[in-house]
Tab-separated table of C-alpha atoms in Angstrom:
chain	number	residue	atom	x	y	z
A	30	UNK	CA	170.877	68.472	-30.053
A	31	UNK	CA	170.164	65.249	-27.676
A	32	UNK	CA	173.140	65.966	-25.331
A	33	UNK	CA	172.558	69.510	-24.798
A	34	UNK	CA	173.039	69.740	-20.999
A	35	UNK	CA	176.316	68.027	-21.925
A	36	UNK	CA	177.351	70.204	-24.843
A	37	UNK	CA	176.838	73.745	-22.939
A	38	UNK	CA	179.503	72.929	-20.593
A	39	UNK	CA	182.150	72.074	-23.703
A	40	UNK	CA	184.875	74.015	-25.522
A	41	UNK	CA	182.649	74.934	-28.179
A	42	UNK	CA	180.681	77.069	-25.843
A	43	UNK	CA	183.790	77.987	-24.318
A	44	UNK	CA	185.012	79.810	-28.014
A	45	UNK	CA	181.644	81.124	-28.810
A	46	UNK	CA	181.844	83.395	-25.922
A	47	UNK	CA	184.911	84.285	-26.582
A	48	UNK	CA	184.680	85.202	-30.227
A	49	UNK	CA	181.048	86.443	-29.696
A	50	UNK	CA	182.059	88.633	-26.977
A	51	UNK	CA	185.260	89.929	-29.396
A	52	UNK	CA	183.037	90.761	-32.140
A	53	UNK	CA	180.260	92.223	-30.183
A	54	UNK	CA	182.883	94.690	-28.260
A	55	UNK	CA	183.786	95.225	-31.996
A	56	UNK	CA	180.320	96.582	-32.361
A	57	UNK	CA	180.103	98.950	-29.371
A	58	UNK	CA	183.288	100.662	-30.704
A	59	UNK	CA	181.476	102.115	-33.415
A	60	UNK	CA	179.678	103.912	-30.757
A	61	UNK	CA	182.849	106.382	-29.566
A	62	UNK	CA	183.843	106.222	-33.218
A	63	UNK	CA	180.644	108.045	-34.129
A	64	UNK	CA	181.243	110.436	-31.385
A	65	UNK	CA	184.522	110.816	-32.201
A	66	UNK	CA	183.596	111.821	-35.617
A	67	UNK	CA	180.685	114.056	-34.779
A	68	UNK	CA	183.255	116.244	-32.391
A	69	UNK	CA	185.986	116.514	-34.868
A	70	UNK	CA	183.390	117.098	-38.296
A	71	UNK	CA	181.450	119.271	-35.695
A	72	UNK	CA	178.094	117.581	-36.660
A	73	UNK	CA	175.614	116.971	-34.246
A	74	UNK	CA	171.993	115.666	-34.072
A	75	UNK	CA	170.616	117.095	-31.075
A	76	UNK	CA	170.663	120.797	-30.075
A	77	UNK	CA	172.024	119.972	-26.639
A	78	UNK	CA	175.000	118.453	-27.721
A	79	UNK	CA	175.812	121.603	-29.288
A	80	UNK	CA	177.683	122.907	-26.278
A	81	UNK	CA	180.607	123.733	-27.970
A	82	UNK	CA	179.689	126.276	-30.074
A	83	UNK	CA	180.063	129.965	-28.431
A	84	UNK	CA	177.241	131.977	-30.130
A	85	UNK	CA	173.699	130.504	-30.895
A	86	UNK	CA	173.986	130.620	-34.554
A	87	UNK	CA	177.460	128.696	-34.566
A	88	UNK	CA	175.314	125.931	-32.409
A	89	UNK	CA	172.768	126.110	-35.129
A	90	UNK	CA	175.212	125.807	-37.895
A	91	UNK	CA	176.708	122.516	-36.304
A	92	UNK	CA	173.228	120.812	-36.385
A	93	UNK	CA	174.161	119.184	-39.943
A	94	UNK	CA	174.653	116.093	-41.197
A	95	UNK	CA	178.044	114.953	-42.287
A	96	UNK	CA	179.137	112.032	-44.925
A	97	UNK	CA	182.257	110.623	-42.550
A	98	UNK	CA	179.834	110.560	-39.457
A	99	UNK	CA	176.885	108.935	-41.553
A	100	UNK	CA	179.498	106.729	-43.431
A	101	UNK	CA	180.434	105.419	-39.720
A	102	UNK	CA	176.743	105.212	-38.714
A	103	UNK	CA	175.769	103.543	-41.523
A	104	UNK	CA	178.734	100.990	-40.634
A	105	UNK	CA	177.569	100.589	-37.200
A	106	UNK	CA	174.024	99.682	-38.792
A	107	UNK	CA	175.039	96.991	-40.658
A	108	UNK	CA	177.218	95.953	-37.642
A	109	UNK	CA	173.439	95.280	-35.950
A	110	UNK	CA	172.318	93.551	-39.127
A	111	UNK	CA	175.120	90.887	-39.220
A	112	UNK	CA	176.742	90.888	-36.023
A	113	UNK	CA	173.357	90.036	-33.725
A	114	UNK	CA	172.324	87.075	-36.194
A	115	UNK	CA	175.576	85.585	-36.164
A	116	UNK	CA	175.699	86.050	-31.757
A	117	UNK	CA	172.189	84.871	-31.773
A	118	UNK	CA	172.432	81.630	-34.419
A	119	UNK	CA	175.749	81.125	-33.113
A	120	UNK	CA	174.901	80.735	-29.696
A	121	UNK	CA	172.379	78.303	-30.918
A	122	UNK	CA	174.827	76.496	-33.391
A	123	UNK	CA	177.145	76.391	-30.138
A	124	UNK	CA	173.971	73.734	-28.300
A	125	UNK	CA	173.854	71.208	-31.486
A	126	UNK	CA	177.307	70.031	-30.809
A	127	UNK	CA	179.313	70.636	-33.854
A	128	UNK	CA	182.892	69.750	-34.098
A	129	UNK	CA	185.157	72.060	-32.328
A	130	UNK	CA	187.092	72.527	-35.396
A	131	UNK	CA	184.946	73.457	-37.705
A	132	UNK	CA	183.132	75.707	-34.953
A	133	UNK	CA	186.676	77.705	-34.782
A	134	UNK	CA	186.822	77.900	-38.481
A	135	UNK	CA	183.728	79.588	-38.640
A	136	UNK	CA	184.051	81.700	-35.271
A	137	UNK	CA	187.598	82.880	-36.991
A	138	UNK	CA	186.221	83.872	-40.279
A	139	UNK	CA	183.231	85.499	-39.079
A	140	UNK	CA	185.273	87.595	-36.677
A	141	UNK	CA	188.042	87.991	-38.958
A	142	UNK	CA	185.122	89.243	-42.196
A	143	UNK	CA	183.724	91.738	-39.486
A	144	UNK	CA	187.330	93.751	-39.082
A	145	UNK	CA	187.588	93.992	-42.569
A	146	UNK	CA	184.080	95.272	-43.186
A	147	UNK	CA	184.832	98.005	-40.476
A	148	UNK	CA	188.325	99.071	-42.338
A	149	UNK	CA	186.681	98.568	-45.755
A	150	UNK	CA	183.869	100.576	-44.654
A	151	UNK	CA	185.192	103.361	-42.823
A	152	UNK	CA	188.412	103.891	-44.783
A	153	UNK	CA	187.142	103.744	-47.470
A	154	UNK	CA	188.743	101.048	-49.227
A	155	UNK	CA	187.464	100.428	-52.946
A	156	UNK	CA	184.784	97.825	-53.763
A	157	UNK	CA	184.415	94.871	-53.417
A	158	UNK	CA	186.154	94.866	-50.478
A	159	UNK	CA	183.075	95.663	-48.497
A	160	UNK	CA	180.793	93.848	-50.473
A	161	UNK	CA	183.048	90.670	-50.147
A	162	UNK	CA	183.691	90.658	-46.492
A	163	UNK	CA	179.926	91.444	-46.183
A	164	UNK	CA	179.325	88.302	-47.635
A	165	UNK	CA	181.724	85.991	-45.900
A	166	UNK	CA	180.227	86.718	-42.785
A	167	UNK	CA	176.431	86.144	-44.206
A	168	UNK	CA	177.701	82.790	-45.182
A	169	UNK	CA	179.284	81.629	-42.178
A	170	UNK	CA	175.557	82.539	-40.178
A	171	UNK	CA	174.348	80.856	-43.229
A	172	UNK	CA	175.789	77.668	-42.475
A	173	UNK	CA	175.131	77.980	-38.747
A	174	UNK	CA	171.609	78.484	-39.333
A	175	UNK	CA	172.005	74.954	-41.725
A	176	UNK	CA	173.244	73.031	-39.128
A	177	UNK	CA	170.692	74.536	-36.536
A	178	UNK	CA	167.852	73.502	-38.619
A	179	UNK	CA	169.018	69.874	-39.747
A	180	UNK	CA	170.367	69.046	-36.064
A	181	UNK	CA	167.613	71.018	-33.948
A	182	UNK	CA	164.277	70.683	-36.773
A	183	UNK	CA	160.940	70.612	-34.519
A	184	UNK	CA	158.240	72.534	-36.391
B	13	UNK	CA	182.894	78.472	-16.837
B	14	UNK	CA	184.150	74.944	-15.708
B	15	UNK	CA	180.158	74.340	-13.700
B	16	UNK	CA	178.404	75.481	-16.780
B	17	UNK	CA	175.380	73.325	-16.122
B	18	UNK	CA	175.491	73.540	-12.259
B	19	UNK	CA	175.476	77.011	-12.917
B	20	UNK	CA	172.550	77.736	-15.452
B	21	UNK	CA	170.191	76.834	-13.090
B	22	UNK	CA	171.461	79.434	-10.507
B	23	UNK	CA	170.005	82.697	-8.739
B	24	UNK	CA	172.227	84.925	-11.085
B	25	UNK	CA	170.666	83.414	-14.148
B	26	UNK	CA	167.020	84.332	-12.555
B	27	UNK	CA	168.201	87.528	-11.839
B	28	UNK	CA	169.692	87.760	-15.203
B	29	UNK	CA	166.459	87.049	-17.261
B	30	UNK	CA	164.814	89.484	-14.748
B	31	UNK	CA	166.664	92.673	-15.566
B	32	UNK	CA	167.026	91.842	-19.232
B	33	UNK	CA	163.819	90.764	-19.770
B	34	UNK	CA	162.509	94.674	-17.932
B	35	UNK	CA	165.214	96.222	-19.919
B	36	UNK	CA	164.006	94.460	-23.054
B	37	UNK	CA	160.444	95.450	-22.415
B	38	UNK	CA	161.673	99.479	-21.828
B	39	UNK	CA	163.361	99.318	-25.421
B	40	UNK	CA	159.822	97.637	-27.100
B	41	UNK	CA	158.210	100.793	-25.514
B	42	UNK	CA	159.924	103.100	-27.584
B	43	UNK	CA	158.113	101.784	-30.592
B	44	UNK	CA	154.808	102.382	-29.334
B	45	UNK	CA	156.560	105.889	-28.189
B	46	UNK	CA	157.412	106.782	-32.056
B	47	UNK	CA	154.083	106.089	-33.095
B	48	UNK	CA	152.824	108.428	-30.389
B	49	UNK	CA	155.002	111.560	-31.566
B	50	UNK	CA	153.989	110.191	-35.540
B	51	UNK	CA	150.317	110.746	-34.711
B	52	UNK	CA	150.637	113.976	-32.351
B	53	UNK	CA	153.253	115.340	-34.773
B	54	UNK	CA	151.246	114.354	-38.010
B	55	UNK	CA	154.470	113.455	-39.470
B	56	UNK	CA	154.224	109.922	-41.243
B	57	UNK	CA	156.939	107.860	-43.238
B	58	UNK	CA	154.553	106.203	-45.513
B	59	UNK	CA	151.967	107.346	-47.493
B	60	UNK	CA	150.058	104.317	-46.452
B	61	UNK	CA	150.126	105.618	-42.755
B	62	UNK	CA	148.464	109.062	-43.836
B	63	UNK	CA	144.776	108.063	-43.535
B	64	UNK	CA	143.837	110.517	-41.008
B	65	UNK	CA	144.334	113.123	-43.733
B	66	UNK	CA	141.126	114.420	-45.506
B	67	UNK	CA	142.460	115.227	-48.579
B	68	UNK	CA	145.204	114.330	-51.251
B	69	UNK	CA	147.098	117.235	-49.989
B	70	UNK	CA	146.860	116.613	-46.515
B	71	UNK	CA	148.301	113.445	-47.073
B	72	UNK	CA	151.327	114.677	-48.667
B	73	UNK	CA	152.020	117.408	-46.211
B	74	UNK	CA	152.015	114.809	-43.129
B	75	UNK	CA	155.026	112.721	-45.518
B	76	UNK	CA	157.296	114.766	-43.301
B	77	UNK	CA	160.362	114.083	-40.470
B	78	UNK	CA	159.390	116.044	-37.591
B	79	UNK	CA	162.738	116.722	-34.715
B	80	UNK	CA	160.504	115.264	-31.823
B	81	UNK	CA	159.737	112.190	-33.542
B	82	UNK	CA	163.406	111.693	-35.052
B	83	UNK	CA	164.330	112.417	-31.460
B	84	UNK	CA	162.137	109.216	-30.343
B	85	UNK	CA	163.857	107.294	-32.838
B	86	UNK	CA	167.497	108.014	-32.173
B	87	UNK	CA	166.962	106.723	-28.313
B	88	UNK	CA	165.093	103.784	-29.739
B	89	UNK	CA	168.139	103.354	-31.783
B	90	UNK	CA	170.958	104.104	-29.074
B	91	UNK	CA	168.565	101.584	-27.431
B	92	UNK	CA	169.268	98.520	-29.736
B	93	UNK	CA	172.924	99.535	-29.975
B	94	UNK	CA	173.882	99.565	-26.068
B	95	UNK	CA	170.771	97.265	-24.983
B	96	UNK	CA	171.433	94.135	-27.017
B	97	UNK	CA	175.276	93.905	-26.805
B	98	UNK	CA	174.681	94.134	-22.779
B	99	UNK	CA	171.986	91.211	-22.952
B	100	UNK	CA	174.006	89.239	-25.062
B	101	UNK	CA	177.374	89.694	-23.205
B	102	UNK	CA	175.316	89.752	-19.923
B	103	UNK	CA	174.210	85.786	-21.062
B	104	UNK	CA	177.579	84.843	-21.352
B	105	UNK	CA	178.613	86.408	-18.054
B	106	UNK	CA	175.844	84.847	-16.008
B	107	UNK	CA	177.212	81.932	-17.600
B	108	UNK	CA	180.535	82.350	-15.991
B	109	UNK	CA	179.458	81.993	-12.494
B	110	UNK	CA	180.113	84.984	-10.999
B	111	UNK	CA	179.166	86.478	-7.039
B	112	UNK	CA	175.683	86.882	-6.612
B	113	UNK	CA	175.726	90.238	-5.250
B	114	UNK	CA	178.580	91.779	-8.172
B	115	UNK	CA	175.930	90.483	-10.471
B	116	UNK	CA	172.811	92.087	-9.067
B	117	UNK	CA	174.657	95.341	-8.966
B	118	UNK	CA	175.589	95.636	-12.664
B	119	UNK	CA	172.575	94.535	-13.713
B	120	UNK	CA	170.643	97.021	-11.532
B	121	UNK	CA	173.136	99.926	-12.517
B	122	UNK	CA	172.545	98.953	-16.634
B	123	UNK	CA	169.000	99.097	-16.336
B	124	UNK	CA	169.142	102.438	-14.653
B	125	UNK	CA	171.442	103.818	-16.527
B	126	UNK	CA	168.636	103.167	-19.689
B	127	UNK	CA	165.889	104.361	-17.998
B	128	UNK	CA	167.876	107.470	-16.883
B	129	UNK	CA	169.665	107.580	-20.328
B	130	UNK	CA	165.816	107.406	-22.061
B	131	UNK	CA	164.727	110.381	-19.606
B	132	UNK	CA	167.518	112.450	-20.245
B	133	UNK	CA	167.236	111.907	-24.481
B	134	UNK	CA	163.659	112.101	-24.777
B	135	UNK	CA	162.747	115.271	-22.258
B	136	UNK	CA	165.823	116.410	-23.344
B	137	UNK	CA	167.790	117.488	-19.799
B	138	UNK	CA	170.518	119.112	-20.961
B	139	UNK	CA	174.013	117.411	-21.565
B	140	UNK	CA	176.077	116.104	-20.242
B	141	UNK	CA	172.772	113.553	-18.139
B	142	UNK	CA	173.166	111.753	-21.287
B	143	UNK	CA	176.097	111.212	-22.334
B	144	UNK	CA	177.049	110.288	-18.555
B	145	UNK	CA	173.975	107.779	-18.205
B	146	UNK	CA	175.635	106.089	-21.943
B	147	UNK	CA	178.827	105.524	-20.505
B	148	UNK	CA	177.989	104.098	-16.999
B	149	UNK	CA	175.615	101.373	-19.032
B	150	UNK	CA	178.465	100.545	-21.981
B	151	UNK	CA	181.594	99.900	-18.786
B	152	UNK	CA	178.613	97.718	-17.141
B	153	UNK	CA	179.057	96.150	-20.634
B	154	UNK	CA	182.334	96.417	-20.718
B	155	UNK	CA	183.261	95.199	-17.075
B	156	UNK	CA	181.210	91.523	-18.238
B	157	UNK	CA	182.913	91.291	-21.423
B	158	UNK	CA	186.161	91.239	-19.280
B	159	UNK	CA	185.228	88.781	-17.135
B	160	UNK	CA	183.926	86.825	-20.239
B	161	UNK	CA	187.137	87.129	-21.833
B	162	UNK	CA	189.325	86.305	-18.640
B	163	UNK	CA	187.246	83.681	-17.727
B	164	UNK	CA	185.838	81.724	-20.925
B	165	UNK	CA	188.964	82.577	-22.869
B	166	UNK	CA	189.239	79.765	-26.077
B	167	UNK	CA	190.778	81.470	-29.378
C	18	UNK	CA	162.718	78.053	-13.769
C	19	UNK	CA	163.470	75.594	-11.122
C	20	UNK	CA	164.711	73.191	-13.263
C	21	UNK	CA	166.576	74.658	-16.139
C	22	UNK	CA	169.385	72.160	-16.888
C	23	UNK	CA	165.802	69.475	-17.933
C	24	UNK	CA	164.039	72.311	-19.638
C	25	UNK	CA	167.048	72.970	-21.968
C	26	UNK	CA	167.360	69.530	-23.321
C	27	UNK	CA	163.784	69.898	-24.070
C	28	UNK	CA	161.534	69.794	-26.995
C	29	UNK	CA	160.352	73.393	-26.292
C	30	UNK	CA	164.076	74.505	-27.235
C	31	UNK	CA	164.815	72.737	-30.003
C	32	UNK	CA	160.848	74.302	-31.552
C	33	UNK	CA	162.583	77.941	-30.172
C	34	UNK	CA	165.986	76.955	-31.792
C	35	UNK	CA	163.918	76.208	-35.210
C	36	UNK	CA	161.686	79.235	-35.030
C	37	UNK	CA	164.164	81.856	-34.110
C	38	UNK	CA	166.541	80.206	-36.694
C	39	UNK	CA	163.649	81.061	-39.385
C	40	UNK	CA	162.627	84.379	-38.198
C	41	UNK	CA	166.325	85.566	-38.376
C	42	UNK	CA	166.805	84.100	-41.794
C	43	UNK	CA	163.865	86.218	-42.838
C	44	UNK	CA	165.210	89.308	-41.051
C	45	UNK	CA	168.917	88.619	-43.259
C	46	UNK	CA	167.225	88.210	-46.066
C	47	UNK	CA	166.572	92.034	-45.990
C	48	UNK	CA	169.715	92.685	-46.694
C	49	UNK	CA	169.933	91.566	-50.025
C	50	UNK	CA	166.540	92.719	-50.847
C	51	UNK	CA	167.585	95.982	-50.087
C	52	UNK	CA	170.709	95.396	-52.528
C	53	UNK	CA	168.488	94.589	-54.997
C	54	UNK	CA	166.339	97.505	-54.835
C	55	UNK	CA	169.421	99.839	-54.346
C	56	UNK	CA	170.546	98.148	-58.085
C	57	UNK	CA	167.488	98.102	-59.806
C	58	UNK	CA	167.009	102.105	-58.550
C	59	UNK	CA	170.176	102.963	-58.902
C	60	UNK	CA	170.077	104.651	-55.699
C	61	UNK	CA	173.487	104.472	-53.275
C	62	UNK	CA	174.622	105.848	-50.515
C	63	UNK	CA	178.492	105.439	-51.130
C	64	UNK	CA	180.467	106.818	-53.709
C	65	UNK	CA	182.379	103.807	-53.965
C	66	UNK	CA	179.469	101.510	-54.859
C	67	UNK	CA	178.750	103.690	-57.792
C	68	UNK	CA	180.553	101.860	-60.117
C	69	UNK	CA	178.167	101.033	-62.404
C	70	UNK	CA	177.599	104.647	-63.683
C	71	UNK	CA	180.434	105.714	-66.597
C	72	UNK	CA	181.104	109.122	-66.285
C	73	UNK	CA	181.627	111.022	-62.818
C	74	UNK	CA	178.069	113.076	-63.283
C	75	UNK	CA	176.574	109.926	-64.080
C	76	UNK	CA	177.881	108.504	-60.404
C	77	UNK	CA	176.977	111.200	-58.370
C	78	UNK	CA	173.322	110.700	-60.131
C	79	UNK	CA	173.084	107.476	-58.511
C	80	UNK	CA	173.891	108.897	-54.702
C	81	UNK	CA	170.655	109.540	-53.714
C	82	UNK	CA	167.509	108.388	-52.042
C	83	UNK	CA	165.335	106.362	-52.963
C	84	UNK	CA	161.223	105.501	-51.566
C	85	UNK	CA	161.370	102.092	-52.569
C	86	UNK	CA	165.103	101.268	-50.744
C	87	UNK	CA	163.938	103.489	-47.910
C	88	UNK	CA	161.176	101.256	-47.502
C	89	UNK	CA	163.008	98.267	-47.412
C	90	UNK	CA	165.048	99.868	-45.050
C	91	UNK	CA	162.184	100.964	-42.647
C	92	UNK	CA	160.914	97.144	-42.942
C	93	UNK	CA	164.627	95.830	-42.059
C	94	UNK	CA	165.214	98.651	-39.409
C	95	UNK	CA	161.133	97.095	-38.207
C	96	UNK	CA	162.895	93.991	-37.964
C	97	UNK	CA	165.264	94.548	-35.286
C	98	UNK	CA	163.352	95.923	-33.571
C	99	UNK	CA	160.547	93.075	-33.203
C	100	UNK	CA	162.746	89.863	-33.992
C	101	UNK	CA	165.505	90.353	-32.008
C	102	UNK	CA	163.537	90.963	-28.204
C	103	UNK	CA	161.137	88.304	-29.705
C	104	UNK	CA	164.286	86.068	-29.808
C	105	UNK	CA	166.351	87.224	-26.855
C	106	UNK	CA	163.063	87.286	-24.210
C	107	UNK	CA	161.954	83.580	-26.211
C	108	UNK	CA	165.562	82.236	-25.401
C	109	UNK	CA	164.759	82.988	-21.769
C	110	UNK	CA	161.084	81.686	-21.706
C	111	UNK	CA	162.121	78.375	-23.476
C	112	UNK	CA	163.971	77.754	-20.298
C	113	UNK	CA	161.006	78.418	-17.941
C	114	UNK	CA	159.777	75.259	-18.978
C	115	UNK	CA	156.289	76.331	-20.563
C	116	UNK	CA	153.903	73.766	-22.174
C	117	UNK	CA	154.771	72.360	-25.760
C	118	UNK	CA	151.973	73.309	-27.355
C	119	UNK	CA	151.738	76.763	-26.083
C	120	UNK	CA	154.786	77.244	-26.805
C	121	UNK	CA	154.453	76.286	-30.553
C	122	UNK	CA	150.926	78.509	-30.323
C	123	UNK	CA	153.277	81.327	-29.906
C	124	UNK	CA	156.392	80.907	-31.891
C	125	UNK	CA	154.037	79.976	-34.965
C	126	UNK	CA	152.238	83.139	-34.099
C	127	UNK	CA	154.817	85.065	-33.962
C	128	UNK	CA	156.860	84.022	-37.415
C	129	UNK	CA	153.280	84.117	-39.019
C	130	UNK	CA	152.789	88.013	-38.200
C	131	UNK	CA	156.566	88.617	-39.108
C	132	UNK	CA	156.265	87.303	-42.955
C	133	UNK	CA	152.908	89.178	-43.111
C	134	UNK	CA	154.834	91.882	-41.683
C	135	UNK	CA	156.753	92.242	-44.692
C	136	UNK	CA	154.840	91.795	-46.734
C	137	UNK	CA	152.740	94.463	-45.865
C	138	UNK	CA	155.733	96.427	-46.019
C	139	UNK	CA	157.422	95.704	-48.566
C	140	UNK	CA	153.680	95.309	-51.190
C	141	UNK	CA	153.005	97.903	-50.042
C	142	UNK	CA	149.185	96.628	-48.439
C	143	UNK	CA	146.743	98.997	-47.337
C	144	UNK	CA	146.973	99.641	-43.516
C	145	UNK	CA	146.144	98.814	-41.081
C	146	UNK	CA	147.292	95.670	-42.432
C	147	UNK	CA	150.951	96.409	-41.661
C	148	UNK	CA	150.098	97.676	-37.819
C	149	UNK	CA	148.432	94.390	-36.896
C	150	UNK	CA	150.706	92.245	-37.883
C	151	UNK	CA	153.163	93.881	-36.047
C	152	UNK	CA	150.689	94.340	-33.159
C	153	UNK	CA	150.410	90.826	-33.028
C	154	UNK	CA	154.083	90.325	-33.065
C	155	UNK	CA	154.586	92.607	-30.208
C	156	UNK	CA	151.900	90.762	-27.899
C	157	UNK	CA	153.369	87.515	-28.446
C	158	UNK	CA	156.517	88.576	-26.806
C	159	UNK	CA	154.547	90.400	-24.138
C	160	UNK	CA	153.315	87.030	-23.445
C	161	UNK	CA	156.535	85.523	-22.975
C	162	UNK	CA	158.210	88.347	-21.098
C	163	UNK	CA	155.163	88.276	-18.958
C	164	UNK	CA	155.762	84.287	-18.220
C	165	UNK	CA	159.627	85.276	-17.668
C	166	UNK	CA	158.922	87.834	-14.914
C	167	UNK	CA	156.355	85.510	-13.323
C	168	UNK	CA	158.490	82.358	-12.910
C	169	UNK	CA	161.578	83.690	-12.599
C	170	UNK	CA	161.237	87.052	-10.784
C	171	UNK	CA	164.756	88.120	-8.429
C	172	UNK	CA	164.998	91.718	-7.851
């Protein structure tokens, strides 16, 4: 991390933002997905979104919780469990001045273990799909977080 | 992103840390918020949290979920799902040098849309305020991600 | 914030860089603890990770809550919520070019009262053990955001 004014400015940085800003939209589109699924399972969480229904006890009734919409919700969660540690390491990772290969490699797999989490997820598709691309993904922050503490160590 | 370095040190980056850091600072508030509608509410997650109550009974009874604290909770939550991806994204972008003046105004349309968007969940005002104030913060979101993309683009 | 492009290749980074790296790692590491405690109760919320159970009344035994996994899930859920503005608004104050040492005052402060944090949590310890430590938490990145808004202010 000596050269950091020089490294921001390289093509490291350059695929960080990209991939971080890929997998981070990937994120936000569990957002319309949710409401997507709420509409069509008619399950809402608040009263006022209730709207739909014509007669007060058809509103009521669609005040329920549904196992698609949580099954997406609970998708997006882990979204903000992986997905912001990876940005936030990552962007760190980015300012030690790692080989741009390797950097790719592990922007690529990261990415590429998030899409299949979302499809293993929300499909569903049997375990351990999930479980696996989970864990890909932990181990690429994993080894960002390595490099970030043997390049950057000041404690 | 080709002035990376000339850039970082640039009004848009002050203005950047500005309205994320108030926008940051409007999310932490919910959490103090919660607590608020926990205590006024009497409705507790942990049994640990139940001290107020006199007796063993008591205590049990105020293990419960109460709507206007779950209703705290789910803006706290849309809060870390559209608040985070805009800070992170809106890093990048600052990052990409754009026009002072396009940058002020999605950064001051963002963090109105939350404030509005908190307003209109926690009150409640009847739909669609909030679904309207979500949208206009995720294209804010959305419009930086494309000029991330178009701009820093490295796959 | 005059002079960013110094600040960055500064000490006070690379001590940010090494604390947030450690207070994320702590945050992951939630993950698998709730695994664990989802394993050792037998308590899913997927049919599909119900594998372990042999007959189909047997698997739909195991899709249920559980106190202890909620509770790991409350700390986790605690997490991001604290760690991640802690680590967003520090990113932005490492920049303003604060002193070293009170700089390391707070990021030592801060990791401290996460781990106890959890602790608390997770034990579980009598209160209000768990709400200082995330009292303190919060006030160390009041300080920060506080230093943010005063040296880099643009409206």
């Amino acid at each position: 991390m000596a050269e950091l004014v020089h490294m921001i400015d390289s093509e490291v940085f350059l695929a960080f933002s990209t991939y971080a800003t890929i997998v981070i939209l990937k994120m936000m589109l569990m957002a319309p997905m949710t409401a997507y699924f709420r509409f069509s399972r008619k399950a809402f969480a608040n009263p006022e979104d209730t709207g739909l229904g014509k007669t007060a006890e058809e509103r009521k009734k669609m005040l329920r919780s549904d196992p698609d919409v949580e099954r997406v919700r609970r998708c997006h969660q882990n979204d903000l469990e992986s997905i912001i540690p990876f940005v936030l390491i990552g962007l760190l990772y980015s300012l030690t001045g790692p080989d741009l290969q390797s950097a790719l490699l592990l922007f690529r797999v990261f990415v590429g273990s998030r899409f299949c989490h979302t499809v293993s997820y929300v499909m569903p598709l049997p375990q351990p799909s999930r479980a696996l691309s989970w864990l890909v993904g932990m181990v690429v922050t994993l080894c960002m977080a390595y490099r970030v503490l043997t390049t950057a160590l000041h404690l």
